[in-house]
PDB file of C-alpha atoms and ligand atoms in Angstrom:
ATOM      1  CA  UNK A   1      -9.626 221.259 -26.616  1.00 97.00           C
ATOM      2  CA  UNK A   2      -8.926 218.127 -29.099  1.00 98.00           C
ATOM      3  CA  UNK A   3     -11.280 215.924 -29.906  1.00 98.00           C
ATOM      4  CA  UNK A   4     -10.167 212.002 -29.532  1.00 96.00           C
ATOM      5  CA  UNK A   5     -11.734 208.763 -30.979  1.00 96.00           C
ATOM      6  CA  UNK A   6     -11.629 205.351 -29.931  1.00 95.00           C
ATOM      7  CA  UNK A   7     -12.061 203.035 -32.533  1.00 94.00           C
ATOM      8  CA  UNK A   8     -13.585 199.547 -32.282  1.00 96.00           C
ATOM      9  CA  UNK A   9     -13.905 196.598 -35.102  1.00 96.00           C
ATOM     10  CA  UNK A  10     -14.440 193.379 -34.568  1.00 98.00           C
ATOM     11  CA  UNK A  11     -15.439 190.433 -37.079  1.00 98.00           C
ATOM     12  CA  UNK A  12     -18.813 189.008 -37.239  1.00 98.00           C
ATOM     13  CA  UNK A  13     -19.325 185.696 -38.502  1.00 98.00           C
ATOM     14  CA  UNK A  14     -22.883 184.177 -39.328  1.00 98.00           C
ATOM     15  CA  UNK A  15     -22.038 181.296 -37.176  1.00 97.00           C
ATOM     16  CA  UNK A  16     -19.369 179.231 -35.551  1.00 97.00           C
ATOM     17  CA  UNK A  17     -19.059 177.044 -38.463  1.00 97.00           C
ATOM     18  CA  UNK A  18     -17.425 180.079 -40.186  1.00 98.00           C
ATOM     19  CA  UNK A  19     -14.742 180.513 -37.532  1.00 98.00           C
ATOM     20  CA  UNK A  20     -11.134 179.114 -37.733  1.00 98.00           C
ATOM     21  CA  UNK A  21     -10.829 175.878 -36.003  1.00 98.00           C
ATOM     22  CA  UNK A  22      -9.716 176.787 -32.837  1.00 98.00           C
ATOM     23  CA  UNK A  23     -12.591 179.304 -32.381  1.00 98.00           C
ATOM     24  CA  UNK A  24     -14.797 177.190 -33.319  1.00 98.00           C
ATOM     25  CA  UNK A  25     -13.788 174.311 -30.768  1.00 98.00           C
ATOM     26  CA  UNK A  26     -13.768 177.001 -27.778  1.00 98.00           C
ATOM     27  CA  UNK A  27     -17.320 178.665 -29.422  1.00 98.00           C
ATOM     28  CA  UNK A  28     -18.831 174.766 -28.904  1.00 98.00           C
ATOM     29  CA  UNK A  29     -17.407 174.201 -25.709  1.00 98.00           C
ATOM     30  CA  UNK A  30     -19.179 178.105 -24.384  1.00 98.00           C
ATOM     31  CA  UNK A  31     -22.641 176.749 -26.132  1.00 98.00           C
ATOM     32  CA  UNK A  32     -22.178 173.063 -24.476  1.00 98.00           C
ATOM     33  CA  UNK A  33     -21.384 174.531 -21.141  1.00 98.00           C
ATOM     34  CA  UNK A  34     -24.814 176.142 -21.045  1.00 98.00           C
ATOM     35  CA  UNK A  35     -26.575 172.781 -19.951  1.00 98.00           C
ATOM     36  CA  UNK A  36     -24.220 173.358 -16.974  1.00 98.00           C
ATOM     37  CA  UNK A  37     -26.341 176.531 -16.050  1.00 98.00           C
ATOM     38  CA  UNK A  38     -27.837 177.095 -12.482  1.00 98.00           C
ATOM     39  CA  UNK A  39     -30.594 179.729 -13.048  1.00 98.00           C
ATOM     40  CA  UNK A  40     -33.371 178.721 -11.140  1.00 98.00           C
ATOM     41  CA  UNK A  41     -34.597 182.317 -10.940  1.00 98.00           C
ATOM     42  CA  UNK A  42     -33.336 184.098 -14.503  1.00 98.00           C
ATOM     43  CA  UNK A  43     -33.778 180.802 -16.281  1.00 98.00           C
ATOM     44  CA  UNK A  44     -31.003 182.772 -18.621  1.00 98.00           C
ATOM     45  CA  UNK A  45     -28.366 179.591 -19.019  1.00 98.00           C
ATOM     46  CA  UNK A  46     -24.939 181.435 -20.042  1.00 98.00           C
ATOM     47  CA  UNK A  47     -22.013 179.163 -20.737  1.00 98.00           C
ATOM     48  CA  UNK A  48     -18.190 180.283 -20.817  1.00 99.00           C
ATOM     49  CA  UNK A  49     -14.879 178.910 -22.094  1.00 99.00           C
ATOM     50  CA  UNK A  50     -11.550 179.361 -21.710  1.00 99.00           C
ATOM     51  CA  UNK A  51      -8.580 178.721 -23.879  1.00 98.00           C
ATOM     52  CA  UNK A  52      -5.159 178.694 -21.758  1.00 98.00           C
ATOM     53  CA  UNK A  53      -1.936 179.167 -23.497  1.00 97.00           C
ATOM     54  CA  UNK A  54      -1.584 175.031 -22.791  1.00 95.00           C
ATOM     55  CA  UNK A  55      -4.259 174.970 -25.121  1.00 96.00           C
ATOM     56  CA  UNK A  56      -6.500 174.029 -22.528  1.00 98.00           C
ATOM     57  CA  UNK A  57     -10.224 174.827 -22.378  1.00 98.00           C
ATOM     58  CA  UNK A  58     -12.060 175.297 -19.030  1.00 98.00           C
ATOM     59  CA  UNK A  59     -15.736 175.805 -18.986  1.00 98.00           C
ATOM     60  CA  UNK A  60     -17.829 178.102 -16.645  1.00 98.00           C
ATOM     61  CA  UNK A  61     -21.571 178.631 -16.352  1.00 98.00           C
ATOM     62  CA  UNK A  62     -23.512 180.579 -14.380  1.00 98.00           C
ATOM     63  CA  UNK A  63     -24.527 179.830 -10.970  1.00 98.00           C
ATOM     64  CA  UNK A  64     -26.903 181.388  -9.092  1.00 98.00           C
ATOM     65  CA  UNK A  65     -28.526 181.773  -5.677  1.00 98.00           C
ATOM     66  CA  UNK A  66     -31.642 182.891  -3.522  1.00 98.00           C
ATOM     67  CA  UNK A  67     -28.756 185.592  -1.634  1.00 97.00           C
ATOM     68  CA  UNK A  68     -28.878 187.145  -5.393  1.00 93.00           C
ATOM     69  CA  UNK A  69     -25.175 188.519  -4.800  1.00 94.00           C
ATOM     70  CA  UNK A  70     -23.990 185.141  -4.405  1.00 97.00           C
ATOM     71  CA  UNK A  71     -24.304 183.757  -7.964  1.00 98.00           C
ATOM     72  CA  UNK A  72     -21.959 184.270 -10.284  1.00 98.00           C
ATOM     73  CA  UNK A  73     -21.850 185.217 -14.377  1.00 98.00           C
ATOM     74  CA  UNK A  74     -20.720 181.977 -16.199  1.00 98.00           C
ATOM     75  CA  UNK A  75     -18.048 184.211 -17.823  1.00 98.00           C
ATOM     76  CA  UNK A  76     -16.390 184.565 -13.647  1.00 98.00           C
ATOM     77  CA  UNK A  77     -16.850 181.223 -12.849  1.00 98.00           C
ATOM     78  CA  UNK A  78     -14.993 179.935 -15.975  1.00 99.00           C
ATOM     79  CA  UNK A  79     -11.869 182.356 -15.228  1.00 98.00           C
ATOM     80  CA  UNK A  80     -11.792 181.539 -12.153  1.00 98.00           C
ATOM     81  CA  UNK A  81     -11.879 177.884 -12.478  1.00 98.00           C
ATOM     82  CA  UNK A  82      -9.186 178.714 -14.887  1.00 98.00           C
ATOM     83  CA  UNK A  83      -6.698 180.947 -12.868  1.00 98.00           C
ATOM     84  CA  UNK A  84      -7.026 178.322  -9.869  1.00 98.00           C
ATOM     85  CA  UNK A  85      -6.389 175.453 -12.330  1.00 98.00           C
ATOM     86  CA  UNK A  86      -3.485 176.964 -14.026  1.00 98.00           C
ATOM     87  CA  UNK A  87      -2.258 180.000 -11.839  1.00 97.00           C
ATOM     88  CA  UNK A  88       1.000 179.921 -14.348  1.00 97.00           C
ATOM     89  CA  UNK A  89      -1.014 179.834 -17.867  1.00 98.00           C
ATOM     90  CA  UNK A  90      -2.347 182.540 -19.825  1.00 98.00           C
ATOM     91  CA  UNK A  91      -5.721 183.057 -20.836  1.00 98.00           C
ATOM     92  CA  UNK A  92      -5.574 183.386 -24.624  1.00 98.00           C
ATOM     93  CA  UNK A  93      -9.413 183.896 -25.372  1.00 98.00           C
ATOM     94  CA  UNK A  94     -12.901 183.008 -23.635  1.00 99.00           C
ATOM     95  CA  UNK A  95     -16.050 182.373 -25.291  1.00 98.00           C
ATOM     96  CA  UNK A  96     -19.746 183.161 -23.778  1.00 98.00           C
ATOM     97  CA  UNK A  97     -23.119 181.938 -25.224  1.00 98.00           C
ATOM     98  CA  UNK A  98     -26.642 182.459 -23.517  1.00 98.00           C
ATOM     99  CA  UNK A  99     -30.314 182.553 -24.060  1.00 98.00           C
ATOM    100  CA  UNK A 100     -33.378 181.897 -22.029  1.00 98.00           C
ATOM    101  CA  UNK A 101     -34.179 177.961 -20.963  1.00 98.00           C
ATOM    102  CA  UNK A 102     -30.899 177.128 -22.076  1.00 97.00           C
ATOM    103  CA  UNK A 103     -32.261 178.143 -25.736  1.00 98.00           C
ATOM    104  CA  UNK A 104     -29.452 179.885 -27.583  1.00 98.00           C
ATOM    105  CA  UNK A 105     -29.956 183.339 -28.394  1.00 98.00           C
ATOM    106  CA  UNK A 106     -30.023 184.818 -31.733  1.00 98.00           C
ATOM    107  CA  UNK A 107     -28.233 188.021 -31.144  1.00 98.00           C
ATOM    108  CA  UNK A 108     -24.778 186.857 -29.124  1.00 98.00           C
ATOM    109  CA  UNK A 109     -24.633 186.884 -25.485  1.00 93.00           C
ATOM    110  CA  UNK A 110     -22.716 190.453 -24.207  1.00 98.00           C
ATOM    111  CA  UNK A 111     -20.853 190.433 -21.096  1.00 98.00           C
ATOM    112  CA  UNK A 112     -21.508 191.969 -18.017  1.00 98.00           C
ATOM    113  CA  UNK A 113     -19.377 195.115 -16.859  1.00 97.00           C
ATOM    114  CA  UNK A 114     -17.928 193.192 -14.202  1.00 97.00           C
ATOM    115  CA  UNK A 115     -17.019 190.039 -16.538  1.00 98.00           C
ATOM    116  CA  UNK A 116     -15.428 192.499 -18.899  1.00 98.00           C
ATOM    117  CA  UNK A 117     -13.295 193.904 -15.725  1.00 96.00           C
ATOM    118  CA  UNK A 118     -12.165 190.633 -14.451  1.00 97.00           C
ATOM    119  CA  UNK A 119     -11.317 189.668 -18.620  1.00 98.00           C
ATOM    120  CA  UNK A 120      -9.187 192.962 -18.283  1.00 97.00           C
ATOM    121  CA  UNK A 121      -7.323 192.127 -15.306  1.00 96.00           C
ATOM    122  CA  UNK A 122      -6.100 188.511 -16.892  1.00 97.00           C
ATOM    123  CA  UNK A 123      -5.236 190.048 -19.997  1.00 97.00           C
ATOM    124  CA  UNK A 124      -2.976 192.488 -18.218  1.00 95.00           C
ATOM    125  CA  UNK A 125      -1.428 190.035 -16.329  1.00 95.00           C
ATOM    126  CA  UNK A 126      -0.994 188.183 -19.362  1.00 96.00           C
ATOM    127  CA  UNK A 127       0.518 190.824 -21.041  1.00 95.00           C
ATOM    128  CA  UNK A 128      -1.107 189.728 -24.601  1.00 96.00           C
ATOM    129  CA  UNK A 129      -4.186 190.560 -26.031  1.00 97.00           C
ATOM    130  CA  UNK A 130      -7.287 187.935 -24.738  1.00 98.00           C
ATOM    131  CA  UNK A 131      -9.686 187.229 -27.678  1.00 98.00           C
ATOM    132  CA  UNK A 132     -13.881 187.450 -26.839  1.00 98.00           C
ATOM    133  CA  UNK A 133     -16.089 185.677 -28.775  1.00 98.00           C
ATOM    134  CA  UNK A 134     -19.722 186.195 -28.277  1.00 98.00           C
ATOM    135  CA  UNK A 135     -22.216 183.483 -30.019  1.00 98.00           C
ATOM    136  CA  UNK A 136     -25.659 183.727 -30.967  1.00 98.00           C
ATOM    137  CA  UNK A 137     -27.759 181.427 -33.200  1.00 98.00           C
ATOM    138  CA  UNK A 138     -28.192 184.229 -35.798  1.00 94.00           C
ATOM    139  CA  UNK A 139     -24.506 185.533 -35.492  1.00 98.00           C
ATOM    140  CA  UNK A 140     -21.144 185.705 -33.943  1.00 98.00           C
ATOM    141  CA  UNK A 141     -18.773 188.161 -33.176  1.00 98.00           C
ATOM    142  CA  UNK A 142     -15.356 188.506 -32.434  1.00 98.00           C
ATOM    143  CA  UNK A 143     -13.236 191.293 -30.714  1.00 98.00           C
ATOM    144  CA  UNK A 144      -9.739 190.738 -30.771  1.00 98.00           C
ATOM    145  CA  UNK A 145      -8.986 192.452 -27.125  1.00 98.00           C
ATOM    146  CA  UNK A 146     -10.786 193.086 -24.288  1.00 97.00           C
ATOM    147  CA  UNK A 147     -10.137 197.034 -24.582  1.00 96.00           C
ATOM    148  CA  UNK A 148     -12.572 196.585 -27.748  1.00 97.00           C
ATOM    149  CA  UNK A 149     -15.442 195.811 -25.407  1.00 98.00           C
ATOM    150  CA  UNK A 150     -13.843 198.154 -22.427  1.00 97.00           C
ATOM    151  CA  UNK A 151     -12.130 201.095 -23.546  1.00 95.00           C
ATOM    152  CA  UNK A 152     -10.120 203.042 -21.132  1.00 92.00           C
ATOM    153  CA  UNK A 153      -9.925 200.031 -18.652  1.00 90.00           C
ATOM    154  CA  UNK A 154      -8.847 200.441 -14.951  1.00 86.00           C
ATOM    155  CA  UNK A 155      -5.526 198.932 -14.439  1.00 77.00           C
ATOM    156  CA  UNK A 156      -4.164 202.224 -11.840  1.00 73.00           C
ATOM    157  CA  UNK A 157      -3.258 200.245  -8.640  1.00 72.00           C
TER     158      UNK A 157
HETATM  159  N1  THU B 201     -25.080 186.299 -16.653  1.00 78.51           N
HETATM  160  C1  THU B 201     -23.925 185.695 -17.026  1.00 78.51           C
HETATM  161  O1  THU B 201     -23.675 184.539 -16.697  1.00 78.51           O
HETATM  162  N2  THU B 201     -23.062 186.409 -17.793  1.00 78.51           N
HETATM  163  C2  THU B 201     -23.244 187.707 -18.171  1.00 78.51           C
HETATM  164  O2  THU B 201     -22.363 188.300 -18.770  1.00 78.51           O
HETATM  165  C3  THU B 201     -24.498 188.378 -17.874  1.00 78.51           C
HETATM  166  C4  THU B 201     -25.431 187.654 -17.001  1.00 78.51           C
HETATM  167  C5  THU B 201     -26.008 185.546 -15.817  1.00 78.51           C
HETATM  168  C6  THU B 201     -26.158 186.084 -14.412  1.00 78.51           C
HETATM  169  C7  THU B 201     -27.515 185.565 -14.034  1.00 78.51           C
HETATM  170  O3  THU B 201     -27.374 184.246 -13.547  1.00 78.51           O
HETATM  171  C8  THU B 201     -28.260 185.513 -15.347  1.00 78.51           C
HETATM  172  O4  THU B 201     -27.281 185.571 -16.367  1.00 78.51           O
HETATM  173  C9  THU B 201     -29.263 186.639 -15.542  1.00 78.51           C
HETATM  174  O5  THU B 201     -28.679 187.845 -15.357  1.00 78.51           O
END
């Protein structure tokens, strides 16, 4: 028997102000695609961006509806939008904000298992390393691959 680590560091910033400029245009757009939320039954607003290798941002919210397993995590809907939109483009890095009445949290936003999946799948078909960035009011953090937020990800078939 061996014993194995997986090691995970990411940066945390004490807000979006401290980011470089790029990462701190996509962080904005994630925070002012909240408003776009449908939650009429979490009232939990999350808002998503993505940065293409165009440099192109496309923003996602989440939408939701009275069949629960209809809705959909802002985090989807935004890399969705942006593999439809640009089915030849990379996705380069997506940013997610959240809170309750549309009210930023203070600890950042985490994705959903299923989010961090479909982030996995587009950075493998990428074939580079897709930056998350996850905002709160009190701090931000940054991983710089999605196997930092899902280690050992399935990518067998
Ligand atoms: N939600 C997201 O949009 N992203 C996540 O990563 C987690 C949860 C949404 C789904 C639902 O509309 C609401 O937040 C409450 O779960």
């Amino acid at each position: 028997m061996a014993r194995k680590e997986i090691n995970i560091s990411y940066e945390e910033y004490s807000s979006i102000e401290e980011m470089n400029a790029e990462d701190r245009e996509l962080a904005a757009e994630a925070v002012a695609a909240m408003s776009n939320a449908y939650a009429p039954y979490s009232h939990f607003h999350v808002g998503a961006a993505v940065r293409m290798s165009n440099g192109q941002i496309v923003r996602g919210s989440n939408q939701e509806n009275a069949a629960f397993p209809s809705g959909l995590c802002a985090e989807r809907t935004a890399m969705f939008a942006a593999g439809a939109k640009y089915p030849d483009k990379d996705m380069r890095s997506i940013a997610l904000a959240g809170g309750v009445h549309g009210r930023l949290s203070e600890r950042p936003a985490t994705p959903c298992g299923a989010c961090r999946q479909v982030m996995a799948q587009y950075q493998t078909k990428a074939g580079k390393p897709m930056s998350v960035i996850m905002i709160g009011a009190g701090k931000v953090w940054k991983f710089n691959k999605v196997d930092d937020i899902l280690p050992l990800i399935f990518d067998s078939i």
